[in-house]
PDB file of C-alpha atoms in Angstrom:
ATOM      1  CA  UNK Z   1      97.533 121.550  49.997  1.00  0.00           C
ATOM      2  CA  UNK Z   2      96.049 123.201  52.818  1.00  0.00           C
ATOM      3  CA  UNK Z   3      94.403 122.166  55.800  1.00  0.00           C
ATOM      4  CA  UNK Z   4      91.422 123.967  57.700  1.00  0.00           C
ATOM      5  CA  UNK Z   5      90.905 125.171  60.698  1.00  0.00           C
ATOM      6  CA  UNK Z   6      89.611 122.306  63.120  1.00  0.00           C
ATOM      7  CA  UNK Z   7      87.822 123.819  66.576  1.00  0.00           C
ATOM      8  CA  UNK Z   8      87.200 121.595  69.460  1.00  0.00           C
ATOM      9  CA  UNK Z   9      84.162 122.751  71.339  1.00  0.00           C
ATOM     10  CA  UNK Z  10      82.590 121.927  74.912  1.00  0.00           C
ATOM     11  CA  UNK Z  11      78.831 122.480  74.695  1.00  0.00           C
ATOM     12  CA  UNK Z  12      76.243 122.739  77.676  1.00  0.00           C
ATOM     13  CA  UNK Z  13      73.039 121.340  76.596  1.00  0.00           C
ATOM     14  CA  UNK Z  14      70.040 122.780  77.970  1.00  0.00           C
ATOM     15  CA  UNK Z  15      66.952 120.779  76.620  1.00  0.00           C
ATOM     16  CA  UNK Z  16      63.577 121.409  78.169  1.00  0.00           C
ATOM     17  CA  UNK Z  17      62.805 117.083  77.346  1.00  0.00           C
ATOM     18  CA  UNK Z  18      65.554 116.614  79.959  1.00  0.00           C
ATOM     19  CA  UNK Z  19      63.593 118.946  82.874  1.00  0.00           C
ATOM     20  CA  UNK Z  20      61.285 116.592  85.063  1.00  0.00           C
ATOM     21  CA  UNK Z  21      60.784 118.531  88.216  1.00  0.00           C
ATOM     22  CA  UNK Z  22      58.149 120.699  86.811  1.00  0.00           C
ATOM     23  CA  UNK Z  23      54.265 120.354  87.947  1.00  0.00           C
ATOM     24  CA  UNK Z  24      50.960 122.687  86.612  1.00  0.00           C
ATOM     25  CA  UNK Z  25      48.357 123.488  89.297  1.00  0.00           C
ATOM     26  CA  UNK Z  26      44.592 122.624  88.786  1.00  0.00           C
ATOM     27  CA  UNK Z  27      43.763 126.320  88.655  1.00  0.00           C
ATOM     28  CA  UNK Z  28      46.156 127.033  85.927  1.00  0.00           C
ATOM     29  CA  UNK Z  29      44.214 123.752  83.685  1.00  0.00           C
ATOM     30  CA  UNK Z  30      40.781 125.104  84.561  1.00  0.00           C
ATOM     31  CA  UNK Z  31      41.838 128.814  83.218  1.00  0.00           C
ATOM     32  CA  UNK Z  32      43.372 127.286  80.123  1.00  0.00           C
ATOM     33  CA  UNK Z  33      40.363 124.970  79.547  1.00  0.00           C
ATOM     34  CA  UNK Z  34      37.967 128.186  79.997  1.00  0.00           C
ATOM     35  CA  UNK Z  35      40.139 130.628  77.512  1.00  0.00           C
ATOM     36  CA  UNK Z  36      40.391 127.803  74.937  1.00  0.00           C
ATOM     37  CA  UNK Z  37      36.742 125.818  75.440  1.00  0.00           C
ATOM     38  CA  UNK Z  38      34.659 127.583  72.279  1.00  0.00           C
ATOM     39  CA  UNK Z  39      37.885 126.404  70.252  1.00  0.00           C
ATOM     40  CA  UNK Z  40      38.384 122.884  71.338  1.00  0.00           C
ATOM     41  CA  UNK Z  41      33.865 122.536  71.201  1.00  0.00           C
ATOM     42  CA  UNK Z  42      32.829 121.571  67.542  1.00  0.00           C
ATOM     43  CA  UNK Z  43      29.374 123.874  66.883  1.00  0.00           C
ATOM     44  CA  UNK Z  44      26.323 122.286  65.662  1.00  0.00           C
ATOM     45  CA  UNK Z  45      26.571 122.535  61.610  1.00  0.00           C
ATOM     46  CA  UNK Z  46      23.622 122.744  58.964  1.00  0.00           C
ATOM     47  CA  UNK Z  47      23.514 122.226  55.482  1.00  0.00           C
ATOM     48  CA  UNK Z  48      20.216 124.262  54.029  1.00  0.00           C
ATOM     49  CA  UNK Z  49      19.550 126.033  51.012  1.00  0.00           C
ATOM     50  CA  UNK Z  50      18.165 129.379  50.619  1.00  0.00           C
ATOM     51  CA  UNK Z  51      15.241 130.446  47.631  1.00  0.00           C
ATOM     52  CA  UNK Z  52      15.053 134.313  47.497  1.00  0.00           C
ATOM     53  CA  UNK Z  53      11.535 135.483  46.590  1.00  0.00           C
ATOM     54  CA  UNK Z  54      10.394 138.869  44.948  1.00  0.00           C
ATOM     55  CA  UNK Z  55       7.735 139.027  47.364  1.00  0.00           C
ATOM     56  CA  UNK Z  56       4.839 137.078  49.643  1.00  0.00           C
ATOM     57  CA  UNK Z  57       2.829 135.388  47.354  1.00  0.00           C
ATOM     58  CA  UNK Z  58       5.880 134.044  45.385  1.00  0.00           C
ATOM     59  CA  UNK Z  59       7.630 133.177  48.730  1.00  0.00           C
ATOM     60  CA  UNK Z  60       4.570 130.954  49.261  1.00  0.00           C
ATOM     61  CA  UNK Z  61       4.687 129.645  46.160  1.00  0.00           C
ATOM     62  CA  UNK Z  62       8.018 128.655  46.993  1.00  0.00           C
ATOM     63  CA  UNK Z  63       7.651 127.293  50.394  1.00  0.00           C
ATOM     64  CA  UNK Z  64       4.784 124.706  49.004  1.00  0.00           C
ATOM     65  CA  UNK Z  65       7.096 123.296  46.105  1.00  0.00           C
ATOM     66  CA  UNK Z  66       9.918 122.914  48.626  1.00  0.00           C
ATOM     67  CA  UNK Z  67       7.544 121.092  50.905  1.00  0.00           C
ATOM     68  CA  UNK Z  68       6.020 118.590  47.661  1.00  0.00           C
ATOM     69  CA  UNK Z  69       9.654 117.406  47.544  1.00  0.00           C
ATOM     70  CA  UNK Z  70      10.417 119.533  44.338  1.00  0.00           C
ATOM     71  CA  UNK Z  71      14.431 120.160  43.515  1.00  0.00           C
ATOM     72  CA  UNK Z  72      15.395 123.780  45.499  1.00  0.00           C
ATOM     73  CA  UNK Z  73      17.341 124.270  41.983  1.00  0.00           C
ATOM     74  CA  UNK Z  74      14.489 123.508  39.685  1.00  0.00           C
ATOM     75  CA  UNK Z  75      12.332 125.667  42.162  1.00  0.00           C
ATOM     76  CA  UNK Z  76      14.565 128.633  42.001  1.00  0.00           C
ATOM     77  CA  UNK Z  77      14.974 128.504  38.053  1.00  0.00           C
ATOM     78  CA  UNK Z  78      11.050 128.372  37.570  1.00  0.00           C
ATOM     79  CA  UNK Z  79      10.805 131.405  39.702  1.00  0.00           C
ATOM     80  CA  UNK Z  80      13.776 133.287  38.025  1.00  0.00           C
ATOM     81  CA  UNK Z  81      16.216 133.082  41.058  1.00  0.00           C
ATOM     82  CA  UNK Z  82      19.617 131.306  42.146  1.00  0.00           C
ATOM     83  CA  UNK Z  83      19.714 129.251  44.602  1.00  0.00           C
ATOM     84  CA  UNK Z  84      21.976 130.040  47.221  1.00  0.00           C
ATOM     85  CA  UNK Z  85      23.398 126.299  49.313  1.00  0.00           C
ATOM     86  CA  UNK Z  86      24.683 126.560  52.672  1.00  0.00           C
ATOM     87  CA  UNK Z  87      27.124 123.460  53.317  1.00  0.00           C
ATOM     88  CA  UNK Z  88      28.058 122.095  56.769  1.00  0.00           C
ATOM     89  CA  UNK Z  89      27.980 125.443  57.922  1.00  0.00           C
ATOM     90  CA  UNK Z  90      28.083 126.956  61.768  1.00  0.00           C
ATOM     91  CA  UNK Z  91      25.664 129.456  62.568  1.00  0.00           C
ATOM     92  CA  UNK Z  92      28.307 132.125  62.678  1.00  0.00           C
ATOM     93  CA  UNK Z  93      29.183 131.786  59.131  1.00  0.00           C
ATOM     94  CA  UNK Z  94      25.968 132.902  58.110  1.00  0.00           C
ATOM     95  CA  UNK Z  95      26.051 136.793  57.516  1.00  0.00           C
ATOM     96  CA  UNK Z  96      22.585 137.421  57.880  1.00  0.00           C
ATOM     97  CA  UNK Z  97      21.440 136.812  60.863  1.00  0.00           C
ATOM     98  CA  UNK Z  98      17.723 136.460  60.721  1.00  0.00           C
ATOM     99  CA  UNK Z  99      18.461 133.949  57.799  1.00  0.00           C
ATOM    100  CA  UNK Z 100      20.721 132.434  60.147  1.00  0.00           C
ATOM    101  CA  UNK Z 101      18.626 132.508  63.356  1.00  0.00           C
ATOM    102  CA  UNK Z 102      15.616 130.821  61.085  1.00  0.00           C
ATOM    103  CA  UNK Z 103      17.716 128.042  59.424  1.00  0.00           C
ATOM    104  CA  UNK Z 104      19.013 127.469  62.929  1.00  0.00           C
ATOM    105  CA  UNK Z 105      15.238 126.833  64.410  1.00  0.00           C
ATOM    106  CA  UNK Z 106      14.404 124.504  61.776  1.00  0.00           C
ATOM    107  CA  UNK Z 107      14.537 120.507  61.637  1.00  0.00           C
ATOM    108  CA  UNK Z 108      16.254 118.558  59.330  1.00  0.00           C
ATOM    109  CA  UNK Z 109      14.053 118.350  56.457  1.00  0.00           C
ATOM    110  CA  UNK Z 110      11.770 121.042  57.585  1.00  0.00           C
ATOM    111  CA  UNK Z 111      10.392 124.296  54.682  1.00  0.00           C
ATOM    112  CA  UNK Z 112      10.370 127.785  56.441  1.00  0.00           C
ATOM    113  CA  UNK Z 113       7.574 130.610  55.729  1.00  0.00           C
ATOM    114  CA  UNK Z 114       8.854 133.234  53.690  1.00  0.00           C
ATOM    115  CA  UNK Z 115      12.098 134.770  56.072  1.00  0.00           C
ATOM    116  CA  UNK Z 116      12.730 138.637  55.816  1.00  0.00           C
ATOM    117  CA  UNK Z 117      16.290 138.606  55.851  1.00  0.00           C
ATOM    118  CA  UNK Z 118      18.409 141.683  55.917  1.00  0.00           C
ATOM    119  CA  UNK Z 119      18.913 141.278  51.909  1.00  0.00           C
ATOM    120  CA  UNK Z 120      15.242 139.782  51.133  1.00  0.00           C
ATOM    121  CA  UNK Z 121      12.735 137.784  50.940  1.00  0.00           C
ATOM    122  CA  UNK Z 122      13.717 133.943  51.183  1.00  0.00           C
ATOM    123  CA  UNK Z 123      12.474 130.397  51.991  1.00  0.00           C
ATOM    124  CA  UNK Z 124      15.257 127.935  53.748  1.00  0.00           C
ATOM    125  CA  UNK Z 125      14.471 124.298  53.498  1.00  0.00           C
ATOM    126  CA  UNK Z 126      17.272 122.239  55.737  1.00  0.00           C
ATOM    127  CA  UNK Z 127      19.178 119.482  54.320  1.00  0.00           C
ATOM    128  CA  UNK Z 128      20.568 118.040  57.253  1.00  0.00           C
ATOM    129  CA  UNK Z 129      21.695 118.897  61.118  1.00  0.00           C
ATOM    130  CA  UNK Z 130      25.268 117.771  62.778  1.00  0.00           C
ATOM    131  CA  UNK Z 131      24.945 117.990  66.297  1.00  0.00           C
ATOM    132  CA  UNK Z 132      27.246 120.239  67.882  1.00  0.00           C
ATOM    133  CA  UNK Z 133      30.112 118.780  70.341  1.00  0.00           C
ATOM    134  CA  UNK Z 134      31.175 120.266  73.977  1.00  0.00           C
ATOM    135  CA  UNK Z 135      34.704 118.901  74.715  1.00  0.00           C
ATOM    136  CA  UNK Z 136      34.323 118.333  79.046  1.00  0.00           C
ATOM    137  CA  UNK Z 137      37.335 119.622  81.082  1.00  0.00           C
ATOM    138  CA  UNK Z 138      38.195 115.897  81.845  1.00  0.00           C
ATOM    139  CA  UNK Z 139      38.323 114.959  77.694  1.00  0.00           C
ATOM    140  CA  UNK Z 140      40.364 118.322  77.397  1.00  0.00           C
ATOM    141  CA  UNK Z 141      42.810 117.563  80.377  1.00  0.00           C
ATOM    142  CA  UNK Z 142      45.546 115.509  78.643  1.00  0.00           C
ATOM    143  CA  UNK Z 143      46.215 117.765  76.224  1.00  0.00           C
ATOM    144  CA  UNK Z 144      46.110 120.994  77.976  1.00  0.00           C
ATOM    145  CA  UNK Z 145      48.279 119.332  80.645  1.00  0.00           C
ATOM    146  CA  UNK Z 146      50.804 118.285  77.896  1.00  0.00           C
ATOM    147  CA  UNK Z 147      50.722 122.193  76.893  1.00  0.00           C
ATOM    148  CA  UNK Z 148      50.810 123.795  79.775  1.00  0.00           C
ATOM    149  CA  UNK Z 149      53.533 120.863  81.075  1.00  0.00           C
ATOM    150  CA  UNK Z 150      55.516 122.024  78.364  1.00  0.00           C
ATOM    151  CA  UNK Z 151      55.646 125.414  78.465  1.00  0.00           C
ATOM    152  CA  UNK Z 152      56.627 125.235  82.182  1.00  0.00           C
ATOM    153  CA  UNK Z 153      59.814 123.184  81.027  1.00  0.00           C
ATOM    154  CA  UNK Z 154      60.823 125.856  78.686  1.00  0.00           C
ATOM    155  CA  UNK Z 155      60.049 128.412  81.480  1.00  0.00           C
ATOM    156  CA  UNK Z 156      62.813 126.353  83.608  1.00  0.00           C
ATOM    157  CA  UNK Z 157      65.444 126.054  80.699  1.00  0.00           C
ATOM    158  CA  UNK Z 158      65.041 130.093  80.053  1.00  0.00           C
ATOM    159  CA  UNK Z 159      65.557 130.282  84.377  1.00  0.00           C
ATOM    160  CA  UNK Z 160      68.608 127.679  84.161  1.00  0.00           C
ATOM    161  CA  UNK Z 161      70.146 129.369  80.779  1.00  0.00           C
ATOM    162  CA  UNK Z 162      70.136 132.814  82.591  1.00  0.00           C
ATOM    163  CA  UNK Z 163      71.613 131.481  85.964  1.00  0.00           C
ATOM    164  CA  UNK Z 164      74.297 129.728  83.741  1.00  0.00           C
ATOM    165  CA  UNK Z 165      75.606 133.405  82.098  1.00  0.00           C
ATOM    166  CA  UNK Z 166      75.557 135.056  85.338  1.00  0.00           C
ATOM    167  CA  UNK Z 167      77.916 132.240  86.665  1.00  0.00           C
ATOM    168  CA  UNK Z 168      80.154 132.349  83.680  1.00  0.00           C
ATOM    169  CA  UNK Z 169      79.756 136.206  84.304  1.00  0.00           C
ATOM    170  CA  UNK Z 170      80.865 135.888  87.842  1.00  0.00           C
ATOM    171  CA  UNK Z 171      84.087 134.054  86.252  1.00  0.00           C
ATOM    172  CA  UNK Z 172      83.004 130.376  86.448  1.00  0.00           C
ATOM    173  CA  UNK Z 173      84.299 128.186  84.066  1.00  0.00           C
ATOM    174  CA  UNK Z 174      81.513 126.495  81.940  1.00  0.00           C
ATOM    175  CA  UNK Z 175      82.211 123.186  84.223  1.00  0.00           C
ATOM    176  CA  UNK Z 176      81.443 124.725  87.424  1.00  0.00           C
ATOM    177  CA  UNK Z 177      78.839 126.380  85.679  1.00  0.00           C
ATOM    178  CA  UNK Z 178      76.913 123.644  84.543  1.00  0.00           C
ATOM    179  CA  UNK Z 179      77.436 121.763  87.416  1.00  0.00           C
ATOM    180  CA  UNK Z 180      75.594 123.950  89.756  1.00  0.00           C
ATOM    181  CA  UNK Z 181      72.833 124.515  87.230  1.00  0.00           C
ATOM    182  CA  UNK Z 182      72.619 121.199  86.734  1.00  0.00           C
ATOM    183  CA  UNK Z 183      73.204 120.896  82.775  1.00  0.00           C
ATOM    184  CA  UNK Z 184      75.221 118.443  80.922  1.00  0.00           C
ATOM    185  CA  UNK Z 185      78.317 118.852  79.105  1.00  0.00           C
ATOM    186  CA  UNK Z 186      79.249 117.363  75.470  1.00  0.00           C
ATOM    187  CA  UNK Z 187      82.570 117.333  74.183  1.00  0.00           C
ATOM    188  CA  UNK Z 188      83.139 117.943  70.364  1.00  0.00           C
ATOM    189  CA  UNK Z 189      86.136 116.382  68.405  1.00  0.00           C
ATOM    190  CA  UNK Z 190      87.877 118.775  66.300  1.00  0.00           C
ATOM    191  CA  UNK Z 191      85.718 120.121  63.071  1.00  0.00           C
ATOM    192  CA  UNK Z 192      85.561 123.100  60.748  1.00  0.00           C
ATOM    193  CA  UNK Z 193      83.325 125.634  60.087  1.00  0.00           C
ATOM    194  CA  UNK Z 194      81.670 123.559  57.795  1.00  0.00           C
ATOM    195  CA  UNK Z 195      81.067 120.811  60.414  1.00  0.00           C
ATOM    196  CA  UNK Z 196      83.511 118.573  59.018  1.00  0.00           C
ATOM    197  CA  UNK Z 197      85.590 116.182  60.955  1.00  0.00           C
ATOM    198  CA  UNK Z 198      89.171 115.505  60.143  1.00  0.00           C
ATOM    199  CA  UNK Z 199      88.424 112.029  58.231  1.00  0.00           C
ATOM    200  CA  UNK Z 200      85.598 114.492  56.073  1.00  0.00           C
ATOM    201  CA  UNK Z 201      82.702 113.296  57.826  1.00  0.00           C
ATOM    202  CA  UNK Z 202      80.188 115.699  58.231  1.00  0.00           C
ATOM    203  CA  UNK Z 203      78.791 115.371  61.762  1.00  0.00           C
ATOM    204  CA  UNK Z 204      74.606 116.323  62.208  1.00  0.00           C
ATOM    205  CA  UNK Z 205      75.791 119.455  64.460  1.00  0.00           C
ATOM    206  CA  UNK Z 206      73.667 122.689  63.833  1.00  0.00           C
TER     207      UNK Z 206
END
């Protein structure tokens, strides 16, 4: 029967939950809220469907079924096209852009004229309209402050971790070394490789 090798270690913990001395200036939150503001904003969203007609007269056509409350699909089959269904979409999701810019001018409800769009002829009829959303510097604050709080506390382990190897460096031991950065110490009882204690427990140790 053999036993394994059991290590004792000594381990400085630098955890950036443990740093409280850290503060973010107003300027830093007002260029975070400005880089990230189209992101944290919800646009305004449109579901519409799109009829392509073969020409004017057809688009017309088109435009006064949509308007009598006739079924887009129905329309589009009795004129030998597919419908095409935009759902809950932003504006920028639309590749054409005259499509989109006309969809985007119309009210819920509301039958274009016949649209030249970059691929054809079409008439849009609008389902329904979800207001965009602009998220205010004060709704955004918490949460950028929270971020940017955060990152500053890893900042100041990276700073405290590098001021600790130069000591140990300089021939510190890792006591005075983690008493002049500041950093606790955790002693280990003796395990293996495998993380085992003597008794076989496995201790939660990375």
């Amino acid at each position: 029967l053999r036993r394994p090798e059991f290590r004792r270690f000594t381990v400085a913990i630098f955890s950036a939950s443990a740093v409280r001395d850290v503060s973010v200036a107003e300027a830093d939150i007002v260029r975070a809220y400005e880089f990230q503001k189209d992101s944290l904003s919800r646009p305004e969203r449109r579901t519409f469907v799109q009829v392509p007609a073969k020409d004017a007269a057809t688009g017309q056509r088109i435009a006064a079924a949509l308007r009598a409350g006739q079924d887009p699909a129905a329309v589009a089959r009795a004129n030998n096209v597919e419908v095409v269904r935009y759902d809950d979409r932003p504006k920028s999701s639309v590749v054409d852009k005259k499509i989109a810019d006309a969809a985007f001018s119309l009210a819920a409800g509301q039958v274009s004229q016949p649209v030249q769009g970059d691929l054809g002829l079409a008439v849009l009829k609008v389902v329904s309209v979800t207001p965009g959303q602009t998220v205010s510097l004060e709704q955004a604050r918490p949460q950028i402050v929270e971020r940017l709080t955060q990152e500053a506390r890893r900042d100041k382990v990276y700073e405290l971790v590098e001021r600790f190897t130069q000591l140990r460096e300089q021939g510190r031991t890792i006591e005075q070394a983690a008493r002049e950065v500041g950093v606790p110490l955790q002693s280990l009882p003796p395990i293996t490789q495998e993380g085992q204690a003597p008794n076989g427990q496995r201790l939660p140790l990375p």
